[in-house]
PDB file of C-alpha atoms in Angstrom:
ATOM      1  CA  UNK D   1      97.518 118.798  95.916  1.00  0.00           C
ATOM      2  CA  UNK D   2      98.978 115.697  94.554  1.00  0.00           C
ATOM      3  CA  UNK D   3     102.286 114.194  95.523  1.00  0.00           C
ATOM      4  CA  UNK D   4     102.840 111.399  93.059  1.00  0.00           C
ATOM      5  CA  UNK D   5     106.201 111.632  91.271  1.00  0.00           C
ATOM      6  CA  UNK D   6     106.441 111.050  87.562  1.00  0.00           C
ATOM      7  CA  UNK D   7     108.641 108.194  86.345  1.00  0.00           C
ATOM      8  CA  UNK D   8     112.328 109.019  86.344  1.00  0.00           C
ATOM      9  CA  UNK D   9     114.096 109.167  82.976  1.00  0.00           C
ATOM     10  CA  UNK D  10     116.360 106.268  82.144  1.00  0.00           C
ATOM     11  CA  UNK D  11     119.815 107.212  80.912  1.00  0.00           C
ATOM     12  CA  UNK D  12     120.989 104.909  78.094  1.00  0.00           C
ATOM     13  CA  UNK D  13     124.303 103.156  78.543  1.00  0.00           C
ATOM     14  CA  UNK D  14     127.215 104.374  76.404  1.00  0.00           C
ATOM     15  CA  UNK D  15     127.114 101.348  74.151  1.00  0.00           C
ATOM     16  CA  UNK D  16     125.157  98.159  73.603  1.00  0.00           C
ATOM     17  CA  UNK D  17     125.925  95.434  76.040  1.00  0.00           C
ATOM     18  CA  UNK D  18     126.175  91.967  74.536  1.00  0.00           C
ATOM     19  CA  UNK D  19     124.477  89.176  76.388  1.00  0.00           C
ATOM     20  CA  UNK D  20     123.857  85.543  75.454  1.00  0.00           C
ATOM     21  CA  UNK D  21     120.489  84.344  74.277  1.00  0.00           C
ATOM     22  CA  UNK D  22     118.837  80.986  74.691  1.00  0.00           C
ATOM     23  CA  UNK D  23     120.145  79.895  71.293  1.00  0.00           C
ATOM     24  CA  UNK D  24     123.742  80.708  72.072  1.00  0.00           C
ATOM     25  CA  UNK D  25     123.873  83.783  69.837  1.00  0.00           C
ATOM     26  CA  UNK D  26     124.436  87.227  71.278  1.00  0.00           C
ATOM     27  CA  UNK D  27     122.083  90.160  71.036  1.00  0.00           C
ATOM     28  CA  UNK D  28     122.447  93.780  72.070  1.00  0.00           C
ATOM     29  CA  UNK D  29     120.816  94.605  75.374  1.00  0.00           C
ATOM     30  CA  UNK D  30     117.995  97.128  75.477  1.00  0.00           C
ATOM     31  CA  UNK D  31     119.135 100.606  76.533  1.00  0.00           C
ATOM     32  CA  UNK D  32     116.517 100.433  79.285  1.00  0.00           C
ATOM     33  CA  UNK D  33     118.153  97.485  81.003  1.00  0.00           C
ATOM     34  CA  UNK D  34     118.053  93.701  80.825  1.00  0.00           C
ATOM     35  CA  UNK D  35     114.483  93.490  82.058  1.00  0.00           C
ATOM     36  CA  UNK D  36     113.021  96.159  79.768  1.00  0.00           C
ATOM     37  CA  UNK D  37     111.070  93.632  77.715  1.00  0.00           C
ATOM     38  CA  UNK D  38     109.804  91.610  80.628  1.00  0.00           C
ATOM     39  CA  UNK D  39     106.876  93.948  81.385  1.00  0.00           C
ATOM     40  CA  UNK D  40     105.891  95.323  84.787  1.00  0.00           C
ATOM     41  CA  UNK D  41     106.774  93.221  87.782  1.00  0.00           C
ATOM     42  CA  UNK D  42     104.581  92.366  90.745  1.00  0.00           C
ATOM     43  CA  UNK D  43     105.631  95.538  92.591  1.00  0.00           C
ATOM     44  CA  UNK D  44     104.599  97.855  89.757  1.00  0.00           C
ATOM     45  CA  UNK D  45     102.196 100.491  90.916  1.00  0.00           C
ATOM     46  CA  UNK D  46     101.938 104.006  92.322  1.00  0.00           C
ATOM     47  CA  UNK D  47     105.281 105.408  93.251  1.00  0.00           C
ATOM     48  CA  UNK D  48     107.213 102.754  91.381  1.00  0.00           C
ATOM     49  CA  UNK D  49     109.607 103.797  88.625  1.00  0.00           C
ATOM     50  CA  UNK D  50     108.032 102.952  85.280  1.00  0.00           C
ATOM     51  CA  UNK D  51     109.599 103.702  81.904  1.00  0.00           C
ATOM     52  CA  UNK D  52     110.194 107.357  81.092  1.00  0.00           C
ATOM     53  CA  UNK D  53     107.910 107.530  78.073  1.00  0.00           C
ATOM     54  CA  UNK D  54     107.557 110.538  75.746  1.00  0.00           C
ATOM     55  CA  UNK D  55     106.777 113.852  77.413  1.00  0.00           C
ATOM     56  CA  UNK D  56     103.708 114.729  75.320  1.00  0.00           C
ATOM     57  CA  UNK D  57     101.511 111.749  76.350  1.00  0.00           C
ATOM     58  CA  UNK D  58     102.419 112.282  79.995  1.00  0.00           C
ATOM     59  CA  UNK D  59     101.598 115.998  79.798  1.00  0.00           C
ATOM     60  CA  UNK D  60      98.275 115.154  78.128  1.00  0.00           C
ATOM     61  CA  UNK D  61      97.485 112.783  81.002  1.00  0.00           C
ATOM     62  CA  UNK D  62      98.275 115.564  83.479  1.00  0.00           C
ATOM     63  CA  UNK D  63      95.986 117.974  81.627  1.00  0.00           C
ATOM     64  CA  UNK D  64      93.153 115.451  81.390  1.00  0.00           C
ATOM     65  CA  UNK D  65      93.337 114.401  85.034  1.00  0.00           C
ATOM     66  CA  UNK D  66      93.517 118.012  86.229  1.00  0.00           C
ATOM     67  CA  UNK D  67      90.529 118.911  84.047  1.00  0.00           C
ATOM     68  CA  UNK D  68      88.527 116.010  85.460  1.00  0.00           C
ATOM     69  CA  UNK D  69      89.541 116.924  89.005  1.00  0.00           C
ATOM     70  CA  UNK D  70      88.413 120.553  88.589  1.00  0.00           C
ATOM     71  CA  UNK D  71      85.191 119.497  86.876  1.00  0.00           C
ATOM     72  CA  UNK D  72      84.346 117.269  89.835  1.00  0.00           C
ATOM     73  CA  UNK D  73      85.389 119.924  92.375  1.00  0.00           C
ATOM     74  CA  UNK D  74      83.068 122.477  90.769  1.00  0.00           C
ATOM     75  CA  UNK D  75      80.340 119.834  90.695  1.00  0.00           C
ATOM     76  CA  UNK D  76      80.839 119.059  94.388  1.00  0.00           C
ATOM     77  CA  UNK D  77      80.823 122.744  95.359  1.00  0.00           C
ATOM     78  CA  UNK D  78      77.728 123.350  93.242  1.00  0.00           C
ATOM     79  CA  UNK D  79      75.790 120.713  95.168  1.00  0.00           C
ATOM     80  CA  UNK D  80      77.320 121.476  98.567  1.00  0.00           C
ATOM     81  CA  UNK D  81      76.671 125.206  98.632  1.00  0.00           C
ATOM     82  CA  UNK D  82      74.143 125.753  95.858  1.00  0.00           C
ATOM     83  CA  UNK D  83      70.875 124.035  96.748  1.00  0.00           C
ATOM     84  CA  UNK D  84      71.022 124.117 100.569  1.00  0.00           C
ATOM     85  CA  UNK D  85      72.543 126.970 102.598  1.00  0.00           C
ATOM     86  CA  UNK D  86      72.584 124.910 105.786  1.00  0.00           C
ATOM     87  CA  UNK D  87      75.329 122.826 107.428  1.00  0.00           C
ATOM     88  CA  UNK D  88      78.039 125.284 106.386  1.00  0.00           C
ATOM     89  CA  UNK D  89      80.463 124.024 109.045  1.00  0.00           C
ATOM     90  CA  UNK D  90      80.519 120.540 107.526  1.00  0.00           C
ATOM     91  CA  UNK D  91      81.232 121.649 103.952  1.00  0.00           C
ATOM     92  CA  UNK D  92      85.055 121.891 104.147  1.00  0.00           C
ATOM     93  CA  UNK D  93      85.299 118.426 105.700  1.00  0.00           C
ATOM     94  CA  UNK D  94      82.983 116.916 103.095  1.00  0.00           C
ATOM     95  CA  UNK D  95      84.758 118.636 100.213  1.00  0.00           C
ATOM     96  CA  UNK D  96      88.121 117.588 101.633  1.00  0.00           C
ATOM     97  CA  UNK D  97      87.026 113.963 101.810  1.00  0.00           C
ATOM     98  CA  UNK D  98      85.749 114.120  98.222  1.00  0.00           C
ATOM     99  CA  UNK D  99      88.900 115.720  96.815  1.00  0.00           C
ATOM    100  CA  UNK D 100      91.225 113.470  98.821  1.00  0.00           C
ATOM    101  CA  UNK D 101      89.438 110.369  97.562  1.00  0.00           C
ATOM    102  CA  UNK D 102      89.551 111.623  93.969  1.00  0.00           C
ATOM    103  CA  UNK D 103      93.275 112.297  94.147  1.00  0.00           C
ATOM    104  CA  UNK D 104      94.038 108.828  95.482  1.00  0.00           C
ATOM    105  CA  UNK D 105      91.925 107.239  92.732  1.00  0.00           C
ATOM    106  CA  UNK D 106      93.520 109.373  90.019  1.00  0.00           C
ATOM    107  CA  UNK D 107      97.014 108.468  91.178  1.00  0.00           C
ATOM    108  CA  UNK D 108      96.101 104.782  91.055  1.00  0.00           C
ATOM    109  CA  UNK D 109      94.512 105.082  87.597  1.00  0.00           C
ATOM    110  CA  UNK D 110      96.369 104.196  84.379  1.00  0.00           C
ATOM    111  CA  UNK D 111      96.724 107.875  83.344  1.00  0.00           C
ATOM    112  CA  UNK D 112      98.037 108.666  86.801  1.00  0.00           C
ATOM    113  CA  UNK D 113     100.592 105.876  86.561  1.00  0.00           C
ATOM    114  CA  UNK D 114     101.611 107.189  83.141  1.00  0.00           C
ATOM    115  CA  UNK D 115     102.237 110.802  84.165  1.00  0.00           C
ATOM    116  CA  UNK D 116     102.971 110.352  87.860  1.00  0.00           C
ATOM    117  CA  UNK D 117      99.702 112.029  88.847  1.00  0.00           C
ATOM    118  CA  UNK D 118     101.105 115.373  90.009  1.00  0.00           C
ATOM    119  CA  UNK D 119      98.018 117.492  89.157  1.00  0.00           C
ATOM    120  CA  UNK D 120      99.752 120.401  90.878  1.00  0.00           C
ATOM    121  CA  UNK D 121     102.521 122.658  89.484  1.00  0.00           C
ATOM    122  CA  UNK D 122     103.966 123.101  92.975  1.00  0.00           C
ATOM    123  CA  UNK D 123     104.306 119.336  93.331  1.00  0.00           C
ATOM    124  CA  UNK D 124     106.168 119.099  90.020  1.00  0.00           C
ATOM    125  CA  UNK D 125     108.479 121.835  91.288  1.00  0.00           C
ATOM    126  CA  UNK D 126     108.967 120.048  94.618  1.00  0.00           C
ATOM    127  CA  UNK D 127     109.789 116.752  92.932  1.00  0.00           C
ATOM    128  CA  UNK D 128     112.385 118.475  90.781  1.00  0.00           C
ATOM    129  CA  UNK D 129     114.018 120.021  93.828  1.00  0.00           C
ATOM    130  CA  UNK D 130     113.899 116.614  95.545  1.00  0.00           C
ATOM    131  CA  UNK D 131     115.820 115.170  92.595  1.00  0.00           C
ATOM    132  CA  UNK D 132     113.109 112.777  91.387  1.00  0.00           C
ATOM    133  CA  UNK D 133     111.759 114.741  88.404  1.00  0.00           C
ATOM    134  CA  UNK D 134     113.683 116.349  85.506  1.00  0.00           C
ATOM    135  CA  UNK D 135     113.757 120.121  85.690  1.00  0.00           C
ATOM    136  CA  UNK D 136     113.203 120.511  81.940  1.00  0.00           C
ATOM    137  CA  UNK D 137     109.723 118.986  82.324  1.00  0.00           C
ATOM    138  CA  UNK D 138     108.468 121.218  85.147  1.00  0.00           C
ATOM    139  CA  UNK D 139     107.228 123.984  82.833  1.00  0.00           C
ATOM    140  CA  UNK D 140     105.448 121.643  80.339  1.00  0.00           C
ATOM    141  CA  UNK D 141     103.754 119.868  83.246  1.00  0.00           C
ATOM    142  CA  UNK D 142     102.707 123.187  84.814  1.00  0.00           C
ATOM    143  CA  UNK D 143     101.287 124.465  81.517  1.00  0.00           C
ATOM    144  CA  UNK D 144      99.326 121.232  81.066  1.00  0.00           C
ATOM    145  CA  UNK D 145      97.965 121.366  84.630  1.00  0.00           C
ATOM    146  CA  UNK D 146      96.902 125.017  84.393  1.00  0.00           C
ATOM    147  CA  UNK D 147      95.282 124.469  80.992  1.00  0.00           C
ATOM    148  CA  UNK D 148      93.451 121.445  82.370  1.00  0.00           C
ATOM    149  CA  UNK D 149      92.216 123.545  85.277  1.00  0.00           C
ATOM    150  CA  UNK D 150      90.645 126.128  82.971  1.00  0.00           C
ATOM    151  CA  UNK D 151      89.134 123.493  80.697  1.00  0.00           C
ATOM    152  CA  UNK D 152      87.644 121.488  83.563  1.00  0.00           C
ATOM    153  CA  UNK D 153      85.977 124.536  85.123  1.00  0.00           C
ATOM    154  CA  UNK D 154      84.675 125.626  81.724  1.00  0.00           C
ATOM    155  CA  UNK D 155      83.163 122.174  81.117  1.00  0.00           C
ATOM    156  CA  UNK D 156      81.471 122.264  84.519  1.00  0.00           C
ATOM    157  CA  UNK D 157      79.867 125.562  83.551  1.00  0.00           C
ATOM    158  CA  UNK D 158      78.550 123.996  80.347  1.00  0.00           C
ATOM    159  CA  UNK D 159      77.068 121.039  82.216  1.00  0.00           C
ATOM    160  CA  UNK D 160      75.581 122.818  85.250  1.00  0.00           C
ATOM    161  CA  UNK D 161      74.706 126.132  83.671  1.00  0.00           C
ATOM    162  CA  UNK D 162      74.909 129.716  84.947  1.00  0.00           C
ATOM    163  CA  UNK D 163      74.517 128.665  88.583  1.00  0.00           C
ATOM    164  CA  UNK D 164      78.206 127.715  88.671  1.00  0.00           C
ATOM    165  CA  UNK D 165      79.238 131.303  87.963  1.00  0.00           C
ATOM    166  CA  UNK D 166      76.993 132.990  90.522  1.00  0.00           C
ATOM    167  CA  UNK D 167      77.566 133.286  94.278  1.00  0.00           C
ATOM    168  CA  UNK D 168      78.031 131.281  96.351  1.00  0.00           C
ATOM    169  CA  UNK D 169      79.507 128.763  93.860  1.00  0.00           C
ATOM    170  CA  UNK D 170      81.637 131.221  91.793  1.00  0.00           C
ATOM    171  CA  UNK D 171      83.185 128.369  89.772  1.00  0.00           C
ATOM    172  CA  UNK D 172      84.507 126.895  93.070  1.00  0.00           C
ATOM    173  CA  UNK D 173      86.987 129.767  93.462  1.00  0.00           C
ATOM    174  CA  UNK D 174      88.427 129.659  96.992  1.00  0.00           C
ATOM    175  CA  UNK D 175      88.421 132.717  99.237  1.00  0.00           C
ATOM    176  CA  UNK D 176      90.139 133.333 102.536  1.00  0.00           C
ATOM    177  CA  UNK D 177      88.455 134.513 105.700  1.00  0.00           C
ATOM    178  CA  UNK D 178      88.110 138.330 105.548  1.00  0.00           C
ATOM    179  CA  UNK D 179      90.326 138.610 108.627  1.00  0.00           C
ATOM    180  CA  UNK D 180      93.209 136.937 106.787  1.00  0.00           C
ATOM    181  CA  UNK D 181      95.491 139.263 104.859  1.00  0.00           C
ATOM    182  CA  UNK D 182      97.683 138.396 101.911  1.00  0.00           C
ATOM    183  CA  UNK D 183     100.685 137.619 104.117  1.00  0.00           C
ATOM    184  CA  UNK D 184      98.723 135.200 106.315  1.00  0.00           C
ATOM    185  CA  UNK D 185      97.302 133.369 103.295  1.00  0.00           C
ATOM    186  CA  UNK D 186     100.755 133.209 101.693  1.00  0.00           C
ATOM    187  CA  UNK D 187     102.268 131.681 104.835  1.00  0.00           C
ATOM    188  CA  UNK D 188      99.442 129.148 105.176  1.00  0.00           C
ATOM    189  CA  UNK D 189      99.642 128.059 101.539  1.00  0.00           C
ATOM    190  CA  UNK D 190     103.443 127.827 101.669  1.00  0.00           C
ATOM    191  CA  UNK D 191     103.342 125.916 104.942  1.00  0.00           C
ATOM    192  CA  UNK D 192     100.906 123.344 103.568  1.00  0.00           C
ATOM    193  CA  UNK D 193     103.181 122.618 100.598  1.00  0.00           C
ATOM    194  CA  UNK D 194     106.349 122.632 102.674  1.00  0.00           C
ATOM    195  CA  UNK D 195     104.877 120.001 104.993  1.00  0.00           C
ATOM    196  CA  UNK D 196     103.577 117.969 102.061  1.00  0.00           C
ATOM    197  CA  UNK D 197     106.990 118.092 100.380  1.00  0.00           C
ATOM    198  CA  UNK D 198     108.651 116.759 103.522  1.00  0.00           C
ATOM    199  CA  UNK D 199     106.087 113.963 103.673  1.00  0.00           C
ATOM    200  CA  UNK D 200     106.807 113.207 100.030  1.00  0.00           C
ATOM    201  CA  UNK D 201     110.552 113.032 100.697  1.00  0.00           C
ATOM    202  CA  UNK D 202     110.013 110.605 103.569  1.00  0.00           C
ATOM    203  CA  UNK D 203     107.681 108.329 101.609  1.00  0.00           C
ATOM    204  CA  UNK D 204     109.921 108.286  98.551  1.00  0.00           C
ATOM    205  CA  UNK D 205     112.836 107.141 100.688  1.00  0.00           C
ATOM    206  CA  UNK D 206     111.496 103.576 100.903  1.00  0.00           C
ATOM    207  CA  UNK D 207     109.502 101.175  98.692  1.00  0.00           C
ATOM    208  CA  UNK D 208     106.969 100.742 101.471  1.00  0.00           C
ATOM    209  CA  UNK D 209     106.393 104.476 101.581  1.00  0.00           C
ATOM    210  CA  UNK D 210     105.879 104.614  97.837  1.00  0.00           C
ATOM    211  CA  UNK D 211     103.158 101.977  98.039  1.00  0.00           C
ATOM    212  CA  UNK D 212     101.092 104.011 100.495  1.00  0.00           C
ATOM    213  CA  UNK D 213     101.761 107.319  98.729  1.00  0.00           C
ATOM    214  CA  UNK D 214      98.327 107.731  97.048  1.00  0.00           C
ATOM    215  CA  UNK D 215      96.511 107.124 100.331  1.00  0.00           C
ATOM    216  CA  UNK D 216      98.814 109.478 102.242  1.00  0.00           C
ATOM    217  CA  UNK D 217      98.230 112.159  99.620  1.00  0.00           C
ATOM    218  CA  UNK D 218      94.468 111.728  99.829  1.00  0.00           C
ATOM    219  CA  UNK D 219      94.460 111.966 103.618  1.00  0.00           C
ATOM    220  CA  UNK D 220      96.781 114.992 103.645  1.00  0.00           C
ATOM    221  CA  UNK D 221      94.647 116.783 101.072  1.00  0.00           C
ATOM    222  CA  UNK D 222      91.485 116.117 103.050  1.00  0.00           C
ATOM    223  CA  UNK D 223      93.108 117.531 106.203  1.00  0.00           C
ATOM    224  CA  UNK D 224      94.407 120.645 104.428  1.00  0.00           C
ATOM    225  CA  UNK D 225      90.990 121.433 102.948  1.00  0.00           C
ATOM    226  CA  UNK D 226      89.134 120.610 106.144  1.00  0.00           C
ATOM    227  CA  UNK D 227      91.402 122.676 108.398  1.00  0.00           C
ATOM    228  CA  UNK D 228      92.566 125.539 106.163  1.00  0.00           C
ATOM    229  CA  UNK D 229      89.480 125.759 103.937  1.00  0.00           C
ATOM    230  CA  UNK D 230      87.554 128.129 106.236  1.00  0.00           C
ATOM    231  CA  UNK D 231      90.724 130.174 106.935  1.00  0.00           C
ATOM    232  CA  UNK D 232      93.097 130.567 103.982  1.00  0.00           C
ATOM    233  CA  UNK D 233      90.920 128.753 101.439  1.00  0.00           C
ATOM    234  CA  UNK D 234      92.946 125.538 101.616  1.00  0.00           C
ATOM    235  CA  UNK D 235      93.980 125.474  97.961  1.00  0.00           C
ATOM    236  CA  UNK D 236      97.678 124.469  98.270  1.00  0.00           C
ATOM    237  CA  UNK D 237      97.637 123.968  94.500  1.00  0.00           C
ATOM    238  CA  UNK D 238      98.012 126.714  91.874  1.00  0.00           C
ATOM    239  CA  UNK D 239      95.969 124.635  89.411  1.00  0.00           C
ATOM    240  CA  UNK D 240      93.153 124.290  91.969  1.00  0.00           C
ATOM    241  CA  UNK D 241      92.637 128.063  92.023  1.00  0.00           C
ATOM    242  CA  UNK D 242      93.832 129.092  88.558  1.00  0.00           C
ATOM    243  CA  UNK D 243      90.829 128.017  86.454  1.00  0.00           C
ATOM    244  CA  UNK D 244      88.141 128.916  89.017  1.00  0.00           C
ATOM    245  CA  UNK D 245      89.660 132.361  89.682  1.00  0.00           C
ATOM    246  CA  UNK D 246      89.994 133.197  85.975  1.00  0.00           C
ATOM    247  CA  UNK D 247      86.457 132.205  85.080  1.00  0.00           C
ATOM    248  CA  UNK D 248      84.989 133.835  88.199  1.00  0.00           C
ATOM    249  CA  UNK D 249      86.969 137.045  87.684  1.00  0.00           C
ATOM    250  CA  UNK D 250      88.342 136.543  91.184  1.00  0.00           C
ATOM    251  CA  UNK D 251      92.002 137.189  90.381  1.00  0.00           C
ATOM    252  CA  UNK D 252      92.861 139.708  93.092  1.00  0.00           C
ATOM    253  CA  UNK D 253      94.672 137.153  95.239  1.00  0.00           C
ATOM    254  CA  UNK D 254      95.551 134.687  92.512  1.00  0.00           C
ATOM    255  CA  UNK D 255      99.236 135.609  92.844  1.00  0.00           C
ATOM    256  CA  UNK D 256      99.112 134.478  96.480  1.00  0.00           C
ATOM    257  CA  UNK D 257      97.591 131.096  95.611  1.00  0.00           C
ATOM    258  CA  UNK D 258     100.187 130.586  92.855  1.00  0.00           C
ATOM    259  CA  UNK D 259     103.334 131.820  94.604  1.00  0.00           C
ATOM    260  CA  UNK D 260     102.538 130.457  98.082  1.00  0.00           C
ATOM    261  CA  UNK D 261     102.578 126.747  97.150  1.00  0.00           C
ATOM    262  CA  UNK D 262     105.614 127.286  94.887  1.00  0.00           C
ATOM    263  CA  UNK D 263     107.557 128.888  97.735  1.00  0.00           C
ATOM    264  CA  UNK D 264     106.474 126.096 100.058  1.00  0.00           C
ATOM    265  CA  UNK D 265     107.663 123.456  97.611  1.00  0.00           C
ATOM    266  CA  UNK D 266     111.123 125.022  97.420  1.00  0.00           C
ATOM    267  CA  UNK D 267     111.275 125.474 101.187  1.00  0.00           C
ATOM    268  CA  UNK D 268     110.167 121.899 101.862  1.00  0.00           C
ATOM    269  CA  UNK D 269     112.751 120.503  99.462  1.00  0.00           C
ATOM    270  CA  UNK D 270     115.454 122.638 101.110  1.00  0.00           C
ATOM    271  CA  UNK D 271     114.463 121.334 104.541  1.00  0.00           C
ATOM    272  CA  UNK D 272     114.513 117.793 103.162  1.00  0.00           C
ATOM    273  CA  UNK D 273     118.040 118.420 101.931  1.00  0.00           C
ATOM    274  CA  UNK D 274     119.101 119.690 105.329  1.00  0.00           C
ATOM    275  CA  UNK D 275     117.840 116.459 106.897  1.00  0.00           C
ATOM    276  CA  UNK D 276     119.496 114.271 104.264  1.00  0.00           C
ATOM    277  CA  UNK D 277     116.282 113.161 102.547  1.00  0.00           C
ATOM    278  CA  UNK D 278     116.771 114.922  99.229  1.00  0.00           C
ATOM    279  CA  UNK D 279     118.529 113.426  96.241  1.00  0.00           C
ATOM    280  CA  UNK D 280     120.609 115.823  94.125  1.00  0.00           C
ATOM    281  CA  UNK D 281     118.431 117.934  91.856  1.00  0.00           C
ATOM    282  CA  UNK D 282     118.990 117.506  88.132  1.00  0.00           C
TER     283      UNK D 282
END
């Protein structure tokens, strides 16, 4: 999961504002504000509000980053469980550390700064319900993330060969413990996103929180995978399971891994609203 919000849209002012220039003449002010042409300030970075930008480039960045993330996840699983069947207990912790580090780096990267680095349809939904992301862009972002998931897993299969599709790799498709039923997995997946959404609301409430957001996301992701990985599968991201499940033919519980995080995002945003942390949704 990724909890980086995309830049908020800037609403143009009703009319051009006239301001003096150095030569004494007057020029219309940019609709993005008086500092629009000054470039990014010293506080620019993850979690800061950049310009809105066109939707298509931001969606492309989401698709590309999600594809790269899934490619590297399949690669990590291939080498963690493929060559050596030993040390099974350490695999979720190692994979969690790898994925958490990747998410933090992606959020700090230029494409991540461009799109907001969601990489998770449930996160886009949560940010909309928190009032920091336009609702009309949730579906385009989700489509881009899911398409990137499929493409990244497919590319990993091309690079690493048939071994990625055979057990125990299975295109890195997550599976719950056999003792866990659909309801238990649904609750675990929803709970992980609800808690992450509350953390997001808290961090977005202050500039200091926004600055540490990528690192908080990486740590949270590592904990979710390390703790819930052996139990529910620890996906907490519909895009994380969508591509692997489709290519592995492991779609029996895909509805749980898609609907669970989405429900958790809505629940977490509702709880944030009850505690006064949520801005009005738009």
